[in-house]
Amino acid sequence: MATRCLFSFLSGAVMAAPLAASTPPPAQSFGDDVAFLKTHTKVIVLADAATGARVVVCPDLQGRVMTSSARGEDGQSFGWVNRTLLAAHALDPRFNAYGGEDRFWLGPEGGTFGLYFAKGDPYDLAHWKVPAALDTEPYPVESQAGDRVAFARRMSITNHAGTRFDLELHRTVRLMPAAEAARVLGVKDLSGLDVVAYESESRITNVGTAPWRRETGLPSVWILGMFKPSPSTTVVIPFRPGPEARLGPIVNDAYFGKVPADRLVVRDRVLFFKGDGERRSKIGVPAARAESLLGSYDAGEGVLTLVQFERPEGARGYVNSMWEEQKDPYGGDVVNSYNDGPPAPAAKPLGPFYELETSSPAAALAPRASLVHRHRTVHLVGDQARLDAVARATLGVGLDEIASALPVAP
């Protein structure tokens, strides 16, 4: 168990009944997903009537973005929604995988300062538990407008070392105009494409009386997005090139054992990772290598997804989430991608889905001080030549190279 991290519990042989996965349903439109969600939880739809961009946010599901569309109610629904779990209306005491394109968590997961293991508990499946404030408790709406919604929530979480963090979260989800999305992506424009773009801003404030110190553990903001997998989906992560002796390894693929060569390809400045939901695996890129952008391309559906986040200049201290007593608790990854799959032969996957994740630096905050992490998701569909130009400008590779980087199962 020492090398396992996020989703170790979900992928294990023991799984509570509410988490059991079923055969994935047929592709749903955004309107279908919104109608389903409305029957099981509260929803807030952020909409741009002029363009068709839509984002649905659920306050009782920790203010997460459940799914989005670039083409209105009838458009493709991009997020993975766990209909089986939502319809069951049953809570698992350890983790409830509702799905969603953008959800708020805190890191680290495991290790001496892990937030998902009580003090004195071993790092094993039976003792892993997501704090309720990150999993089951609602986030009250603080304000709302047509293009945004804000939440506020106070919480107290204690790490494996016994350090208690009293914090206040202010989380805002905002629909972004296409022109702003182009600017943050560093491209001239996104004309000729259907676009849905949104930003989550997560501000955590130390509302306790003591400073948060490295010696007793630090939290970080961790944003995770679940998306629908397919045999033709490839995750693309640019990285900073350079010798390993100076910058360290390019990728950590030890979370669930070595990722096979037909599922992970590393080239000069970019890596490719399978997003098919067929094999449980996870990768991460550390601080010395990570850029502030990653993405994926579904060649079958013609969908380019880009995730961009704000990273403080020169930031190096990122929490380590491995399930072990760590030599370097602040040598963790900045970006991660997880691919779901069966944990054992003939076993069912949790989803399936794949994830794109980003983290803030470790938050060494004095009382009343804050840290802000902004995570942006952009989905693009339309003319393939225009998509190709955007992929080259952002990810550094064209669509043909992405689609051919890894073998596609017949």
mmCIF file of C-alpha atoms in Angstrom, residues 187-365:
data_model
loop_
_atom_site.group_PDB
_atom_site.id
_atom_site.type_symbol
_atom_site.label_atom_id
_atom_site.label_comp_id
_atom_site.label_asym_id
_atom_site.label_seq_id
_atom_site.Cartn_x
_atom_site.Cartn_y
_atom_site.Cartn_z
ATOM 1 C CA VAL A 187 -3.817 32.156 -28.653
ATOM 2 C CA LYS A 188 -4.991 34.940 -30.948
ATOM 3 C CA ASP A 189 -8.642 33.910 -30.984
ATOM 4 C CA LEU A 190 -10.983 30.919 -30.992
ATOM 5 C CA SER A 191 -13.090 31.974 -33.963
ATOM 6 C CA GLY A 192 -14.648 29.199 -36.002
ATOM 7 C CA LEU A 193 -15.053 26.971 -32.947
ATOM 8 C CA ASP A 194 -17.793 26.280 -30.425
ATOM 9 C CA VAL A 195 -16.395 27.067 -26.988
ATOM 10 C CA VAL A 196 -17.344 26.548 -23.380
ATOM 11 C CA ALA A 197 -14.832 27.879 -20.862
ATOM 12 C CA TYR A 198 -15.064 28.384 -17.133
ATOM 13 C CA GLU A 199 -12.858 29.186 -14.161
ATOM 14 C CA SER A 200 -12.947 27.988 -10.581
ATOM 15 C CA GLU A 201 -11.275 30.284 -8.079
ATOM 16 C CA SER A 202 -10.572 28.669 -4.719
ATOM 17 C CA ARG A 203 -9.401 30.928 -1.898
ATOM 18 C CA ILE A 204 -8.448 29.262 1.381
ATOM 19 C CA THR A 205 -7.836 31.398 4.471
ATOM 20 C CA ASN A 206 -6.253 30.362 7.751
ATOM 21 C CA VAL A 207 -8.940 31.299 10.292
ATOM 22 C CA GLY A 208 -7.130 29.656 13.198
ATOM 23 C CA THR A 209 -4.869 31.306 15.754
ATOM 24 C CA ALA A 210 -1.587 29.619 14.766
ATOM 25 C CA PRO A 211 0.434 29.807 11.554
ATOM 26 C CA TRP A 212 0.562 26.774 9.254
ATOM 27 C CA ARG A 213 4.167 25.498 9.281
ATOM 28 C CA ARG A 214 6.124 23.074 7.109
ATOM 29 C CA GLU A 215 7.273 21.169 10.171
ATOM 30 C CA THR A 216 3.731 20.171 11.128
ATOM 31 C CA GLY A 217 2.239 19.936 7.648
ATOM 32 C CA LEU A 218 0.701 22.249 5.061
ATOM 33 C CA PRO A 219 -2.446 21.881 2.952
ATOM 34 C CA SER A 220 -2.824 22.754 -0.722
ATOM 35 C CA VAL A 221 -5.743 23.370 -3.064
ATOM 36 C CA TRP A 222 -6.336 20.363 -5.309
ATOM 37 C CA ILE A 223 -8.792 20.606 -8.245
ATOM 38 C CA LEU A 224 -9.838 17.413 -10.007
ATOM 39 C CA GLY A 225 -11.941 17.028 -13.146
ATOM 40 C CA MET A 226 -13.618 13.810 -14.288
ATOM 41 C CA PHE A 227 -14.308 13.416 -18.017
ATOM 42 C CA LYS A 228 -15.838 10.768 -20.244
ATOM 43 C CA PRO A 229 -13.234 8.333 -21.602
ATOM 44 C CA SER A 230 -13.057 6.759 -25.046
ATOM 45 C CA PRO A 231 -10.655 4.522 -26.979
ATOM 46 C CA SER A 232 -9.673 7.584 -29.015
ATOM 47 C CA THR A 233 -8.935 9.923 -26.078
ATOM 48 C CA THR A 234 -5.340 10.919 -25.362
ATOM 49 C CA VAL A 235 -4.162 13.092 -22.476
ATOM 50 C CA VAL A 236 -1.429 15.555 -23.484
ATOM 51 C CA ILE A 237 0.902 17.164 -20.936
ATOM 52 C CA PRO A 238 3.692 19.541 -22.012
ATOM 53 C CA PHE A 239 6.727 19.678 -19.725
ATOM 54 C CA ARG A 240 9.973 21.568 -19.319
ATOM 55 C CA PRO A 241 12.855 19.761 -21.050
ATOM 56 C CA GLY A 242 16.303 19.403 -19.530
ATOM 57 C CA PRO A 243 18.666 16.864 -18.008
ATOM 58 C CA GLU A 244 17.322 14.651 -15.241
ATOM 59 C CA ALA A 245 20.410 15.386 -13.149
ATOM 60 C CA ARG A 246 19.288 19.021 -12.921
ATOM 61 C CA LEU A 247 15.486 18.875 -13.125
ATOM 62 C CA GLY A 248 14.714 15.400 -11.852
ATOM 63 C CA PRO A 249 12.415 12.841 -13.490
ATOM 64 C CA ILE A 250 9.888 13.971 -16.084
ATOM 65 C CA VAL A 251 6.956 11.912 -14.857
ATOM 66 C CA ASN A 252 5.942 9.902 -11.805
ATOM 67 C CA ASP A 253 4.081 6.808 -13.002
ATOM 68 C CA ALA A 254 4.523 4.745 -9.835
ATOM 69 C CA TYR A 255 1.103 5.440 -8.305
ATOM 70 C CA PHE A 256 -0.376 2.115 -9.402
ATOM 71 C CA GLY A 257 2.704 0.451 -10.808
ATOM 72 C CA LYS A 258 4.642 1.171 -13.948
ATOM 73 C CA VAL A 259 2.466 2.401 -16.824
ATOM 74 C CA PRO A 260 3.045 0.249 -19.935
ATOM 75 C CA ALA A 261 4.734 1.785 -22.969
ATOM 76 C CA ASP A 262 1.559 1.494 -25.051
ATOM 77 C CA ARG A 263 -0.215 3.799 -22.557
ATOM 78 C CA LEU A 264 2.438 6.393 -21.795
ATOM 79 C CA VAL A 265 4.822 7.925 -24.334
ATOM 80 C CA VAL A 266 7.332 10.629 -23.371
ATOM 81 C CA ARG A 267 8.829 12.792 -26.108
ATOM 82 C CA ASP A 268 11.110 15.842 -26.049
ATOM 83 C CA ARG A 269 8.652 18.370 -24.586
ATOM 84 C CA VAL A 270 5.336 16.571 -24.259
ATOM 85 C CA LEU A 271 3.957 13.288 -22.963
ATOM 86 C CA PHE A 272 0.922 11.304 -24.057
ATOM 87 C CA PHE A 273 -1.214 9.207 -21.701
ATOM 88 C CA LYS A 274 -4.171 6.972 -22.463
ATOM 89 C CA GLY A 275 -7.614 8.278 -21.433
ATOM 90 C CA ASP A 276 -9.733 5.263 -22.372
ATOM 91 C CA GLY A 277 -10.990 4.168 -18.956
ATOM 92 C CA GLU A 278 -9.691 0.653 -19.629
ATOM 93 C CA ARG A 279 -6.713 0.370 -17.262
ATOM 94 C CA ARG A 280 -6.271 1.870 -13.785
ATOM 95 C CA SER A 281 -3.205 4.112 -13.886
ATOM 96 C CA LYS A 282 -2.034 7.536 -12.802
ATOM 97 C CA ILE A 283 0.799 9.910 -13.656
ATOM 98 C CA GLY A 284 2.112 13.185 -12.256
ATOM 99 C CA VAL A 285 4.563 15.873 -13.337
ATOM 100 C CA PRO A 286 6.669 17.516 -10.579
ATOM 101 C CA ALA A 287 7.352 21.204 -10.004
ATOM 102 C CA ALA A 288 10.645 21.454 -11.899
ATOM 103 C CA ARG A 289 9.011 20.026 -15.026
ATOM 104 C CA ALA A 290 5.376 21.131 -14.967
ATOM 105 C CA GLU A 291 3.931 23.804 -17.222
ATOM 106 C CA SER A 292 0.702 25.666 -16.434
ATOM 107 C CA LEU A 293 -1.371 23.836 -19.050
ATOM 108 C CA LEU A 294 -2.445 20.307 -19.925
ATOM 109 C CA GLY A 295 -5.212 18.839 -22.010
ATOM 110 C CA SER A 296 -6.757 15.959 -23.909
ATOM 111 C CA TYR A 297 -8.075 15.212 -27.375
ATOM 112 C CA ASP A 298 -10.890 12.827 -28.278
ATOM 113 C CA ALA A 299 -10.243 12.098 -31.937
ATOM 114 C CA GLY A 300 -13.515 10.189 -32.317
ATOM 115 C CA GLU A 301 -15.695 13.070 -31.138
ATOM 116 C CA GLY A 302 -13.391 15.867 -32.316
ATOM 117 C CA VAL A 303 -13.194 17.453 -28.837
ATOM 118 C CA LEU A 304 -10.126 19.324 -27.611
ATOM 119 C CA THR A 305 -10.089 19.952 -23.845
ATOM 120 C CA LEU A 306 -7.557 22.323 -22.289
ATOM 121 C CA VAL A 307 -6.913 22.955 -18.589
ATOM 122 C CA GLN A 308 -4.928 26.059 -17.665
ATOM 123 C CA PHE A 309 -4.106 27.164 -14.131
ATOM 124 C CA GLU A 310 -2.286 30.006 -12.411
ATOM 125 C CA ARG A 311 1.036 28.967 -10.950
ATOM 126 C CA PRO A 312 3.062 31.389 -8.801
ATOM 127 C CA GLU A 313 6.414 32.253 -10.331
ATOM 128 C CA GLY A 314 9.179 30.101 -8.892
ATOM 129 C CA ALA A 315 6.883 27.984 -6.713
ATOM 130 C CA ARG A 316 8.556 24.708 -5.759
ATOM 131 C CA GLY A 317 6.936 23.343 -2.575
ATOM 132 C CA TYR A 318 4.090 21.031 -3.634
ATOM 133 C CA VAL A 319 2.630 18.481 -1.242
ATOM 134 C CA ASN A 320 3.403 14.791 -1.676
ATOM 135 C CA SER A 321 0.321 12.546 -1.599
ATOM 136 C CA MET A 322 1.956 9.108 -1.686
ATOM 137 C CA TRP A 323 0.744 6.611 0.910
ATOM 138 C CA GLU A 324 4.028 6.193 2.775
ATOM 139 C CA GLU A 325 6.381 7.802 5.265
ATOM 140 C CA GLN A 326 7.969 10.276 2.884
ATOM 141 C CA LYS A 327 11.523 11.510 2.577
ATOM 142 C CA ASP A 328 10.288 14.715 0.910
ATOM 143 C CA PRO A 329 6.741 15.754 1.928
ATOM 144 C CA TYR A 330 6.983 18.821 -0.333
ATOM 145 C CA GLY A 331 8.323 17.127 -3.458
ATOM 146 C CA GLY A 332 4.919 16.266 -4.936
ATOM 147 C CA ASP A 333 3.352 16.744 -8.348
ATOM 148 C CA VAL A 334 1.832 19.932 -9.777
ATOM 149 C CA VAL A 335 -0.366 18.279 -12.417
ATOM 150 C CA ASN A 336 -1.782 14.759 -12.534
ATOM 151 C CA SER A 337 -3.883 12.586 -14.782
ATOM 152 C CA TYR A 338 -5.744 9.468 -13.708
ATOM 153 C CA ASN A 339 -7.227 6.818 -15.999
ATOM 154 C CA ASP A 340 -9.868 4.596 -14.456
ATOM 155 C CA GLY A 341 -10.207 0.910 -15.186
ATOM 156 C CA PRO A 342 -10.951 -2.495 -13.676
ATOM 157 C CA PRO A 343 -8.914 -3.099 -10.486
ATOM 158 C CA ALA A 344 -8.725 -6.811 -11.274
ATOM 159 C CA PRO A 345 -9.740 -9.171 -14.086
ATOM 160 C CA ALA A 346 -13.529 -9.323 -14.481
ATOM 161 C CA ALA A 347 -13.974 -6.547 -11.880
ATOM 162 C CA LYS A 348 -15.940 -3.391 -12.655
ATOM 163 C CA PRO A 349 -14.262 0.021 -12.820
ATOM 164 C CA LEU A 350 -15.510 2.875 -10.700
ATOM 165 C CA GLY A 351 -16.589 4.851 -13.764
ATOM 166 C CA PRO A 352 -15.006 4.568 -16.126
ATOM 167 C CA PHE A 353 -13.599 8.079 -16.540
ATOM 168 C CA TYR A 354 -10.295 9.911 -16.813
ATOM 169 C CA GLU A 355 -9.109 12.909 -14.827
ATOM 170 C CA LEU A 356 -7.131 16.107 -15.342
ATOM 171 C CA GLU A 357 -5.891 17.576 -12.032
ATOM 172 C CA THR A 358 -3.951 20.611 -10.829
ATOM 173 C CA SER A 359 -2.616 21.668 -7.424
ATOM 174 C CA SER A 360 -1.569 24.878 -5.731
ATOM 175 C CA PRO A 361 1.714 25.185 -3.839
ATOM 176 C CA ALA A 362 1.698 24.186 -0.176
ATOM 177 C CA ALA A 363 -0.052 26.906 1.847
ATOM 178 C CA ALA A 364 2.257 28.204 4.606
ATOM 179 C CA LEU A 365 -0.267 30.741 5.885
#
